[in-house]
Short mmCIF file of C-alpha atoms in Angstrom, two decimals:
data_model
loop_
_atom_site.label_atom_id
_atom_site.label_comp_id
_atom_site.label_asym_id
_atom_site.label_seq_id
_atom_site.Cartn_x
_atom_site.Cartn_y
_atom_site.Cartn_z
CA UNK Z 9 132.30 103.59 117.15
CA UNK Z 10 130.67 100.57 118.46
CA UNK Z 11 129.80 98.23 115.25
CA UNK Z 12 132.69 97.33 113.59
CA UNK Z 13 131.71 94.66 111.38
CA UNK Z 14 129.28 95.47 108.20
CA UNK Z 15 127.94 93.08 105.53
CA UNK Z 16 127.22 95.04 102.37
CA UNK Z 17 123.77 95.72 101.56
CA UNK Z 18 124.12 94.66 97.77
CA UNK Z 19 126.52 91.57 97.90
CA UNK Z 20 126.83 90.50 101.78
CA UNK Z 21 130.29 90.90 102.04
CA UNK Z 22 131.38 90.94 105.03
CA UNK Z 23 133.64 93.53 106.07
CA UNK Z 24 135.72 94.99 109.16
CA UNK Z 25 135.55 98.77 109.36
CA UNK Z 26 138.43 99.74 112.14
CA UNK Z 27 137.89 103.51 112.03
CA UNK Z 28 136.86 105.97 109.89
CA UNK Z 29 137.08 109.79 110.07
CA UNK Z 30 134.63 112.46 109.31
CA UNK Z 31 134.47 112.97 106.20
CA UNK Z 32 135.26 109.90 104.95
CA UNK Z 33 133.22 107.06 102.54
CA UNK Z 34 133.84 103.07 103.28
CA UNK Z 35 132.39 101.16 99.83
CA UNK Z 36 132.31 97.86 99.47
CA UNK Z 37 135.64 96.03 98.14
CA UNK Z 38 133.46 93.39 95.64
CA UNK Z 39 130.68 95.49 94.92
CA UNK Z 40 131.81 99.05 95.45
CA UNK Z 41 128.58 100.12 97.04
CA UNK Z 42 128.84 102.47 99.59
CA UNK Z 43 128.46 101.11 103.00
CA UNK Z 44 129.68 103.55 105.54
CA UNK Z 45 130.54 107.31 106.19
CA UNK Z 46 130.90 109.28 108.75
CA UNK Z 47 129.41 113.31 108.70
CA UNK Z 48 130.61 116.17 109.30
CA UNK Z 49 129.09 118.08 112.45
CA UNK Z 50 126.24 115.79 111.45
CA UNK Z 51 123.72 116.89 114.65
CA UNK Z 52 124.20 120.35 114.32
CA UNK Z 53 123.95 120.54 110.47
CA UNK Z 54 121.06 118.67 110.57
CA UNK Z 55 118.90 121.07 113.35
CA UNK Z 56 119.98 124.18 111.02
CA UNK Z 57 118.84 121.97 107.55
CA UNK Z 58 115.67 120.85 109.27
CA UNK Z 59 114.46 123.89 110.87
CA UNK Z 60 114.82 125.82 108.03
CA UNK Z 61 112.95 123.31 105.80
CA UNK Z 62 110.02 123.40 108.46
CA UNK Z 63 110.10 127.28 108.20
CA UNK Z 64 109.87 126.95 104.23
CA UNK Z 65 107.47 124.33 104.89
CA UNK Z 66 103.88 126.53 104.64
CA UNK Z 67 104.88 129.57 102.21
CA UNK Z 68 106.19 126.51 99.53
CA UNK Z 69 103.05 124.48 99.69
CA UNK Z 70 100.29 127.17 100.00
CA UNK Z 71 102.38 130.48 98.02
CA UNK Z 72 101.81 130.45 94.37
CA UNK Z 73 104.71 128.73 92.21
CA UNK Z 74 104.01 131.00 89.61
CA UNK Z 75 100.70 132.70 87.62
CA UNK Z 76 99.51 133.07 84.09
CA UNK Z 77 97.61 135.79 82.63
CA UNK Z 78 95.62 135.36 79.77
CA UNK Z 79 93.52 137.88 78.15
CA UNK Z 80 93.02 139.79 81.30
CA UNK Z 81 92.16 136.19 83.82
CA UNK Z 82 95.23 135.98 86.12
CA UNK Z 83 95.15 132.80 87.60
CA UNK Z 84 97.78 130.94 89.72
CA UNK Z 85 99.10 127.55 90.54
CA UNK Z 86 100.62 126.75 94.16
CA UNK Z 87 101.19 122.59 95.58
CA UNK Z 88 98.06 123.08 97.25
CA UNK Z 89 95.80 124.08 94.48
CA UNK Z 90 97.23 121.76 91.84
CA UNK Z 91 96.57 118.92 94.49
CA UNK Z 92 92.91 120.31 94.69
CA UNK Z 93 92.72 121.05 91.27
CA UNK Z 94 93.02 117.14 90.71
CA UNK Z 95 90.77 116.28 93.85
CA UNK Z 96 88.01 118.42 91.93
CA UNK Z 97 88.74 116.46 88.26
CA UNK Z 98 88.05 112.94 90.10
CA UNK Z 99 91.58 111.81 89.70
CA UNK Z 100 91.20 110.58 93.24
CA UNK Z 101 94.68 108.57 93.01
CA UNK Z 102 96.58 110.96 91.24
CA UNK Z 103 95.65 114.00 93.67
CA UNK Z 104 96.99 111.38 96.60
CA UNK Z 105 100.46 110.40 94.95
CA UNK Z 106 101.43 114.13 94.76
CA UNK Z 107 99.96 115.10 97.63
CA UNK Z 108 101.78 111.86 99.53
CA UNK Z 109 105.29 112.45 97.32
CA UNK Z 110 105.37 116.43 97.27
CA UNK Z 111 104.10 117.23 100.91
CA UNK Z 112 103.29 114.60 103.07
CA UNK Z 113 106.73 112.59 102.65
CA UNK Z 114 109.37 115.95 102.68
CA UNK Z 115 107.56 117.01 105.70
CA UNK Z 116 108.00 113.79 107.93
CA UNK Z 117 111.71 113.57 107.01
CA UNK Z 118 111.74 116.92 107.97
CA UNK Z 119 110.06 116.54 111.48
CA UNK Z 120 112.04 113.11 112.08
CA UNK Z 121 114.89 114.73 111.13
CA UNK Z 122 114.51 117.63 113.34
CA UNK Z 123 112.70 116.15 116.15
CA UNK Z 124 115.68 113.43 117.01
CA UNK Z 125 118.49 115.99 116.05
CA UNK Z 126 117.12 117.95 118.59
CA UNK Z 127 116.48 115.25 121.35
CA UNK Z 128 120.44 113.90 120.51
CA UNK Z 129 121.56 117.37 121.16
CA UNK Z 130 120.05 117.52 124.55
CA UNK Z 131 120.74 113.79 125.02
CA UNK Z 132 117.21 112.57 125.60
CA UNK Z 133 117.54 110.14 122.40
CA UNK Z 134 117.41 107.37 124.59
CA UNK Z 135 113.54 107.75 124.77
CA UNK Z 136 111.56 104.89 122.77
CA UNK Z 137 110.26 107.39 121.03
CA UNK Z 138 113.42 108.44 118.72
CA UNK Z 139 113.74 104.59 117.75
CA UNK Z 140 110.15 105.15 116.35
CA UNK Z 141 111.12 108.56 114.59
CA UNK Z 142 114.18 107.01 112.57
CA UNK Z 143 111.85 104.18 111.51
CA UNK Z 144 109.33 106.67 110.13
CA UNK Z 145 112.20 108.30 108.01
CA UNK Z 146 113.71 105.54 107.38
CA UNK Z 147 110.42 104.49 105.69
CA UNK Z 148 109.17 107.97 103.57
CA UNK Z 149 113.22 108.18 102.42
CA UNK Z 150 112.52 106.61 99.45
CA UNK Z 151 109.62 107.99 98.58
CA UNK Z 152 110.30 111.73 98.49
CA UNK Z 153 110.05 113.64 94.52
CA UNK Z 154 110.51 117.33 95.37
CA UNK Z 155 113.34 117.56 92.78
CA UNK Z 156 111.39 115.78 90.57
CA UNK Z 157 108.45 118.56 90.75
CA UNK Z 158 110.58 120.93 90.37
CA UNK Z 159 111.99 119.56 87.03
CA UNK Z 160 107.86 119.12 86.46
CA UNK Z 161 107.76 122.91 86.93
CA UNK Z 162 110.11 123.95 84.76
CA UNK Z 163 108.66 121.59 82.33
CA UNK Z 164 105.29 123.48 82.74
CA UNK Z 165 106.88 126.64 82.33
CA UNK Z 166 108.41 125.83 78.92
CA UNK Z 167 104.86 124.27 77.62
CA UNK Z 168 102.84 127.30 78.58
CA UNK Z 169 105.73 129.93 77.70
CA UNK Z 170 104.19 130.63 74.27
CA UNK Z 171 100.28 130.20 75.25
CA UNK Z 172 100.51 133.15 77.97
CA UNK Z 173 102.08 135.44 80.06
CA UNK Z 174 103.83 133.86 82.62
CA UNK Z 175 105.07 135.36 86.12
CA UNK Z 176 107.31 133.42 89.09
CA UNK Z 177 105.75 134.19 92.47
CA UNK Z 178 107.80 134.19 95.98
CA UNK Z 179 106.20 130.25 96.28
CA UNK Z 180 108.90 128.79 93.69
CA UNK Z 181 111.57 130.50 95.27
CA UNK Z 182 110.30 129.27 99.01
CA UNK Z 183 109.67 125.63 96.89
CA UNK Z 184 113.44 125.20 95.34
CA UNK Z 185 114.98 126.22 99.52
CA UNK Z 186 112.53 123.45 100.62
CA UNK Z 187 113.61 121.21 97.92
CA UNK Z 188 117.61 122.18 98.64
CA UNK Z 189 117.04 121.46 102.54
CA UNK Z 190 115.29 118.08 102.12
CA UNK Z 191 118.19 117.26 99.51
CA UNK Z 192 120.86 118.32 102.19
CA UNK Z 193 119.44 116.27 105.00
CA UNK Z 194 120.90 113.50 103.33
CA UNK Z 195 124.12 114.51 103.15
CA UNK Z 196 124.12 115.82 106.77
CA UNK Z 197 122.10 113.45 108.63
CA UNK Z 198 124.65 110.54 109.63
CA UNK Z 199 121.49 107.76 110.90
CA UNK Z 200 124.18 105.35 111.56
CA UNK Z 201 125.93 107.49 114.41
CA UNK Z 202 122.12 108.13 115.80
CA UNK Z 203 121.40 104.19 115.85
CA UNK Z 204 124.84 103.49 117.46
CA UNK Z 205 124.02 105.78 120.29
CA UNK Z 206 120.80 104.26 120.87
CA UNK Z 207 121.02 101.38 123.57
CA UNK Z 208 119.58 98.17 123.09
CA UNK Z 209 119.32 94.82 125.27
CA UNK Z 210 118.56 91.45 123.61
CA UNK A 16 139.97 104.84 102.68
CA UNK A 17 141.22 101.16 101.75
CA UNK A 18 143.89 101.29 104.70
CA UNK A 19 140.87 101.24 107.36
CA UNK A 20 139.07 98.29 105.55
CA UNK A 21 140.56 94.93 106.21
CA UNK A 22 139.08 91.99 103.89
CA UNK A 23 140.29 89.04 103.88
CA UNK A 24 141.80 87.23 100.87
CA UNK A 25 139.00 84.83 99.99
CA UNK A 26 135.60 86.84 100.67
CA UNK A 27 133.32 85.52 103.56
CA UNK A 28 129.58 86.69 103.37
CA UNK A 29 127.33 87.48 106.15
CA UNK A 30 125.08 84.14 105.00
CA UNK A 31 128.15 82.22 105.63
CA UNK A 32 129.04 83.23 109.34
CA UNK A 33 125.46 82.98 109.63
CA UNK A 34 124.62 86.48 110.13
CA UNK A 35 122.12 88.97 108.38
CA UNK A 36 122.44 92.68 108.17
CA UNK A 37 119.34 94.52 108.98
CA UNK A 38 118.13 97.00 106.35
CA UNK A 39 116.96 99.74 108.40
CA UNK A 40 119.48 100.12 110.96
CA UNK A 41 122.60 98.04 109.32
CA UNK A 42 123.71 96.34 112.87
CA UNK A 43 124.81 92.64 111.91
CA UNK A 44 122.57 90.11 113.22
CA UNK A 45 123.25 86.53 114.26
CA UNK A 46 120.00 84.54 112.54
CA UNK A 47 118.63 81.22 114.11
CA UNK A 48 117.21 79.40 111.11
CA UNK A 49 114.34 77.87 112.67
CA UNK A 50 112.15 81.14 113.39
CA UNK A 51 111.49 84.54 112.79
CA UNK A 52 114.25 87.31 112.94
CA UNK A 53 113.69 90.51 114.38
CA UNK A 54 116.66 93.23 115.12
CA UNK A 55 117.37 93.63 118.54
CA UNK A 56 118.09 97.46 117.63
CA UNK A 57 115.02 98.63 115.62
CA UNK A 58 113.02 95.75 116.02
CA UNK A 59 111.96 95.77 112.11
CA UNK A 60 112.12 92.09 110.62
CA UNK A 61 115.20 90.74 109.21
CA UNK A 62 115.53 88.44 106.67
CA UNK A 63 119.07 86.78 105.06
CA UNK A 64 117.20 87.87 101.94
CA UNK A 65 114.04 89.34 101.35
CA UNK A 66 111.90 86.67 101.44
CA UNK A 67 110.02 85.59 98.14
CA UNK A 68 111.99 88.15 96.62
CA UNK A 69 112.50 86.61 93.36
CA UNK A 70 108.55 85.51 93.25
CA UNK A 71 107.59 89.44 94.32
CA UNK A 72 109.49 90.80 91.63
CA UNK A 73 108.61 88.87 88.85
CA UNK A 74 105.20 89.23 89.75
CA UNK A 75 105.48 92.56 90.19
CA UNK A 76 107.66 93.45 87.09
CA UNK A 77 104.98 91.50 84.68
CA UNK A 78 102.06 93.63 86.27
CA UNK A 79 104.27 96.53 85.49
CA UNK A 80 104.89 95.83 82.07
CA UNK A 81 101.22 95.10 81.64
CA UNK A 82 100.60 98.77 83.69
CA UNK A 83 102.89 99.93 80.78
CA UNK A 84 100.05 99.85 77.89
CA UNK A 85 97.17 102.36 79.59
CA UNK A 86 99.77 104.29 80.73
CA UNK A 87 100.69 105.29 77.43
CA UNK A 88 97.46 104.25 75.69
CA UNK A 89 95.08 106.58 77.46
CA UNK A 90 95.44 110.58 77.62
CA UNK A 91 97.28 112.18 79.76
CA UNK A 92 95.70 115.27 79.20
CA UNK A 93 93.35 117.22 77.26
CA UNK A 94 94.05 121.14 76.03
CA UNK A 95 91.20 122.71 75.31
CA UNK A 96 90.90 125.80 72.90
CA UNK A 97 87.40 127.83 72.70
CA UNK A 98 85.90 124.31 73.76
CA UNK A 99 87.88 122.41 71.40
CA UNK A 100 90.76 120.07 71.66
CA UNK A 101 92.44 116.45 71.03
CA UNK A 102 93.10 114.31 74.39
CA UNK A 103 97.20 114.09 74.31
CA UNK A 104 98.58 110.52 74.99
CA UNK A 105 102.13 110.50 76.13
CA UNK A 106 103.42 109.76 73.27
CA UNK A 107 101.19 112.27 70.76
CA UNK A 108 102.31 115.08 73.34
CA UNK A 109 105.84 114.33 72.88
CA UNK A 110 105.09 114.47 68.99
CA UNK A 111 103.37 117.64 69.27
CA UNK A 112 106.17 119.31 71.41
CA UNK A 113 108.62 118.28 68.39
CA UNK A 114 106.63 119.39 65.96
CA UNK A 115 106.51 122.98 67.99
CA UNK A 116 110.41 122.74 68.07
CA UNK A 117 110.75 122.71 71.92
CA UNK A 118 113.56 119.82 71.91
CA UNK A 119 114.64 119.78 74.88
CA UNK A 120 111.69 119.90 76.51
CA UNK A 121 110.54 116.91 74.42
CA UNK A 122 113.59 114.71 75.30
CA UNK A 123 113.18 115.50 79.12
CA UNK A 124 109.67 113.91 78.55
CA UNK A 125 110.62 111.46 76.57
CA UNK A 126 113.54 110.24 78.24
CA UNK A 127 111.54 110.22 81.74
CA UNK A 128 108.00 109.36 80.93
CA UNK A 129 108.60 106.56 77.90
CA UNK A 130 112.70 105.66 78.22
CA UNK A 131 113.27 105.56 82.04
CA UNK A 132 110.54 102.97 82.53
CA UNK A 133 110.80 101.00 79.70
CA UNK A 134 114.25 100.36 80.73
CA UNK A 135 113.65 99.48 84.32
CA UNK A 136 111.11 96.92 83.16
CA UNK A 137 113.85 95.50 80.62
CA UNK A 138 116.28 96.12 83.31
CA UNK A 139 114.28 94.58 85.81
CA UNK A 140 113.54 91.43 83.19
CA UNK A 141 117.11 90.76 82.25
CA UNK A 142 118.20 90.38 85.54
CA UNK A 143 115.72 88.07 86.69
CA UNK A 144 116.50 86.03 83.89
CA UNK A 145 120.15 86.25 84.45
CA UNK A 146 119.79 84.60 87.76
CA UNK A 147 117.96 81.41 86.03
CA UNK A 148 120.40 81.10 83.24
CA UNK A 149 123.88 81.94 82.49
CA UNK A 150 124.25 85.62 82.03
CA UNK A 151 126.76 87.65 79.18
CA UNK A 152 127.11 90.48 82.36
CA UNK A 153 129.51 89.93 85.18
CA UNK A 154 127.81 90.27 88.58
CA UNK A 155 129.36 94.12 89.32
CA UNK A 156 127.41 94.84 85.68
CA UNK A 157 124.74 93.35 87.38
CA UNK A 158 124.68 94.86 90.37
CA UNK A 159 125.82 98.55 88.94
CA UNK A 160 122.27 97.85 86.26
CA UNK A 161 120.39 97.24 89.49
CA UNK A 162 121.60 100.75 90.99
CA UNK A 163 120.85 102.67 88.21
CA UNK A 164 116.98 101.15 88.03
CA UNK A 165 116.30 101.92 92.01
CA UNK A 166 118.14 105.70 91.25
CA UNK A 167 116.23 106.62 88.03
CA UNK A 168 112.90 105.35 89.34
CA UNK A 169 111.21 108.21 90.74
CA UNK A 170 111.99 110.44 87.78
CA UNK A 171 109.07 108.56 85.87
CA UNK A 172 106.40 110.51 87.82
CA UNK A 173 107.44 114.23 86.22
CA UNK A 174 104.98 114.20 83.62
CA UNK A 175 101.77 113.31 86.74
CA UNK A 176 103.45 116.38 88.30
CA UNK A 177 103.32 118.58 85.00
CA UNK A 178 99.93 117.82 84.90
CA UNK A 179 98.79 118.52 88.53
CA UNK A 180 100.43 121.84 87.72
CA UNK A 181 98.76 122.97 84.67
CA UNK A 182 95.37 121.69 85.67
CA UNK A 183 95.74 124.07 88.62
CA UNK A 184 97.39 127.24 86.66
CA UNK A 185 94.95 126.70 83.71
CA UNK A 186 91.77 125.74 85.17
CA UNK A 187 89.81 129.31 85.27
CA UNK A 188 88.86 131.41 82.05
CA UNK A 189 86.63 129.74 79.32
CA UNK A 190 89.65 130.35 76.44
CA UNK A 191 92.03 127.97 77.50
CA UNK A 192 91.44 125.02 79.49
CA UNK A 193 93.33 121.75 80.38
CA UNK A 194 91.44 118.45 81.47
CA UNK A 195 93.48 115.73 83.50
CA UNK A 196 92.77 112.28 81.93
CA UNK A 197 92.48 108.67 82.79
CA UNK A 198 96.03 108.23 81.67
CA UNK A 199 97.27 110.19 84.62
CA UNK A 200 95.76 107.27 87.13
CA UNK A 201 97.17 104.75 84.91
CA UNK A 202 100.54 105.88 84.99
CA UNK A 203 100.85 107.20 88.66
CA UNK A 204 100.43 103.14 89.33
CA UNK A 205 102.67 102.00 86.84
CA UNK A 206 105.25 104.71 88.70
CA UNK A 207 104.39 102.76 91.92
CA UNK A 208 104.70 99.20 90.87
CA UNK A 209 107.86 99.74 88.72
CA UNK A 210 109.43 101.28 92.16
CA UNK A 211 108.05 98.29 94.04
CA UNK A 212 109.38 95.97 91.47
CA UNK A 213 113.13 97.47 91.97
CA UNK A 214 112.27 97.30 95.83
CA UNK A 215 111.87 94.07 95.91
CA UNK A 216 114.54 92.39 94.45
CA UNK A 217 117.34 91.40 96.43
CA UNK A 218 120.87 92.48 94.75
CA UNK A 219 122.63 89.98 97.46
CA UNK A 220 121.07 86.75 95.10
CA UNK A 221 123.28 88.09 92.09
CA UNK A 222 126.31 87.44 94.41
CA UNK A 223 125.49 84.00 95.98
CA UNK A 224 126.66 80.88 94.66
CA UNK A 225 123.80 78.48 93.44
CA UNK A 226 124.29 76.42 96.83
CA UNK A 227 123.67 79.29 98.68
CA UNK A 228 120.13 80.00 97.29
CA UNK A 229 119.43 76.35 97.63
CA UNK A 230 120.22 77.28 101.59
CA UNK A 231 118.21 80.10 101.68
CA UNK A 232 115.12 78.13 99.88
CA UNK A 233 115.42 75.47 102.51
CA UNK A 234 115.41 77.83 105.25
CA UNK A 235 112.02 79.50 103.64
CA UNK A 236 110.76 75.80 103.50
CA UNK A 237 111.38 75.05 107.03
CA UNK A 238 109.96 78.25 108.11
#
């Protein structure tokens, strides 16, 4: 470990963090926010995680979450279509957010994620290029909402549960792995071991 | 855990010493007063604080509280039967779904379209004015009130997400149909300003002593 001094993030304390083992949490003694841990197997956790959220990435966007029938129409809902769906209705905005929140953001971490996993593994992290790649996750992290659709589905399930016959599709099962994997990456991905590793010169 | 921290008995800060952490890659940075700060690491911008933070957020929270009224003034959505059907505000959907007797789907709504940012705006209001006046909270209250608004933030955009789902799954057949309204745009940028609002301000100014704002103004004044 090659920082040892950290200044919280929510009270600047400043604080001297000898050693820490895998597994473990550092918080903050004034604030209690959390300020430091070190991962378990972090690299290799995080390849399996993000490959297998890239594999889920196409069948839980473009599958249908589920379909209704209704008097003998069948008609079904994936990511994809409700995005479109709202494209066609001229909620411009709308269609955008989800599209930016539900796809666009999970998929970057994803990539990052995977992309400088993979380049630490073979020790080629010391390319420009990773630097870039945490940025970019460092700047979608916050912005991410699968769970949130998810809840949305369910939501959507209960509302239409009297109006029609409803049916789950192999899409929500493919959506709640995606959402599971993007979840895990941050409990697996340890970004402050990554940007420790990386050299820099004043 | 404690054994491998070593604080000192009177607290030092990072201001203090002089130093700045920076917020995308945490290394501690030495800051020279006089100019811009950029990590050696990352090379993102660092700042003691996040500068104009307390302006940004006010502004920012106000324009969220005014985002507030179309967001639950216009319709969210419109469910149409044979052709026929009342646009559904927030609210009037909530009503409907208790009047149905689906509970808990109601308080899920309720709780994150119309509670979670209502609070954050409150939340977001009473600790601005906390750091111009005396405050009935400790800082840690503070600080813990300021976690909970950046973790519960995101959960305001379920019901744009219900929508975008049942606009899709019930757009085809003439019997049943469900229209997407203006309230949906309305409250997608409320979600987005609220989360902007919590983004911007800086936790760290609920721990500094009044002098030390004064030193962090003066630094912003000689930049």
């Amino acid at each position: 470990m090659k920082q040892k001094q950290f200044a919280c993030y929510e009270c600047d304390t400043l604080i001297t963090i000898t050693s820490i083992n895998e597994g473990e949490v550092a918080s903050c003694p004034r604030c209690h926010h959390h300020i430091l841990d070190k991962k378990y197997d972090s690299i290799n956790r995080t390849l399996a995680i993000s490959g297998t959220g890239l594999l889920l990435f196409i069948p839980a966007t473009f599958f249908p979450l589920m379909s209704m029938q209704l008097l003998s129409v069948e008609s079904s809902a994936s990511l994809m279509s409700g995005i479109s769906a709202l494209w066609q209705t001229e909620l411009y905005l709308v269609a955008t957010l989800v599209f930016a929140f539900c796809a666009l953001a999970p998929l970057i971490k994803l990539t990052t994620a995977f992309l400088v996993c993979f380049g630490f593994k073979h020790n080629r992290h010391q390319h420009p290029i990773y630097k870039q790649l945490l940025l970019f996750y460092h700047h979608v992290d916050s912005w991410e909402m699968l769970e949130v659709f998810l809840i949305g589905i369910l939501v959507s399930i209960i509302k239409l549960k009297d109006m029609a016959d409803l049916s789950f599709n192999l899409g929500l099962l493919c959506f709640s792995a995606l959402m599971l994997c993007v979840l895990s990456l941050k409990i697996t991905l340890d970004k402050q071991m990554i940007w420790d590793d990386l050299n820099y010169e004043r | 855990m404690s054994d491998n921290i070593k604080s000192t008995e009177e607290i030092q800060t990072a201001m203090s010493q002089g130093l700045a952490q920076c917020h995308v890659c945490n290394l501690l940075v030495e800051i020279e007063e006089s100019k811009d700060n950029y990590c050696p690491r990352c090379d993102s911008k660092i700042h003691l604080r996040i500068y104009d933070s307390l302006q940004r957020c006010w502004a920012l929270t106000i324009c969220s509280l005014i985002a507030f009224i179309p967001a639950n003034a216009y319709p969210i959505m419109t469910i149409l039967y044979f052709g026929k059907g009342q646009p559904d505000t927030i609210l009037s959907g909530i009503f409907l779904l208790i009047k149905l007797g689906i509970y808990p789907i109601a308080a899920i709504i309720f709780f994150a379209s119309f509670v979670v940012p209502l609070a954050k705006i409150v939340g977001l209001f009473v600790l601005l004015f906390s750091l111009r006046n005396r405050s009935k909270y400790t800082k840690l209250q503070r600080t813990k009130m300021y976690r909970y608004i950046e973790f519960f933030g995101k959960w305001s955009m379920l019901d744009v997400f219900v929508v975008a789902l049942l606009v899709a799954l019930v757009e085809i057949g003439a019997v049943v149909e469900i229209v997407a309204g203006p309230g949906a745009t309305a409250f997608g940028i409320m979600v987005i300003i609220t989360i902007l609002a919590a983004n911007s301000f800086d936790p760290r100014l609920l721990w500094d002593k009044k002098y030390d704002i004064n030193l962090s103004n003066q630094i912003k004044e000689e930049k």
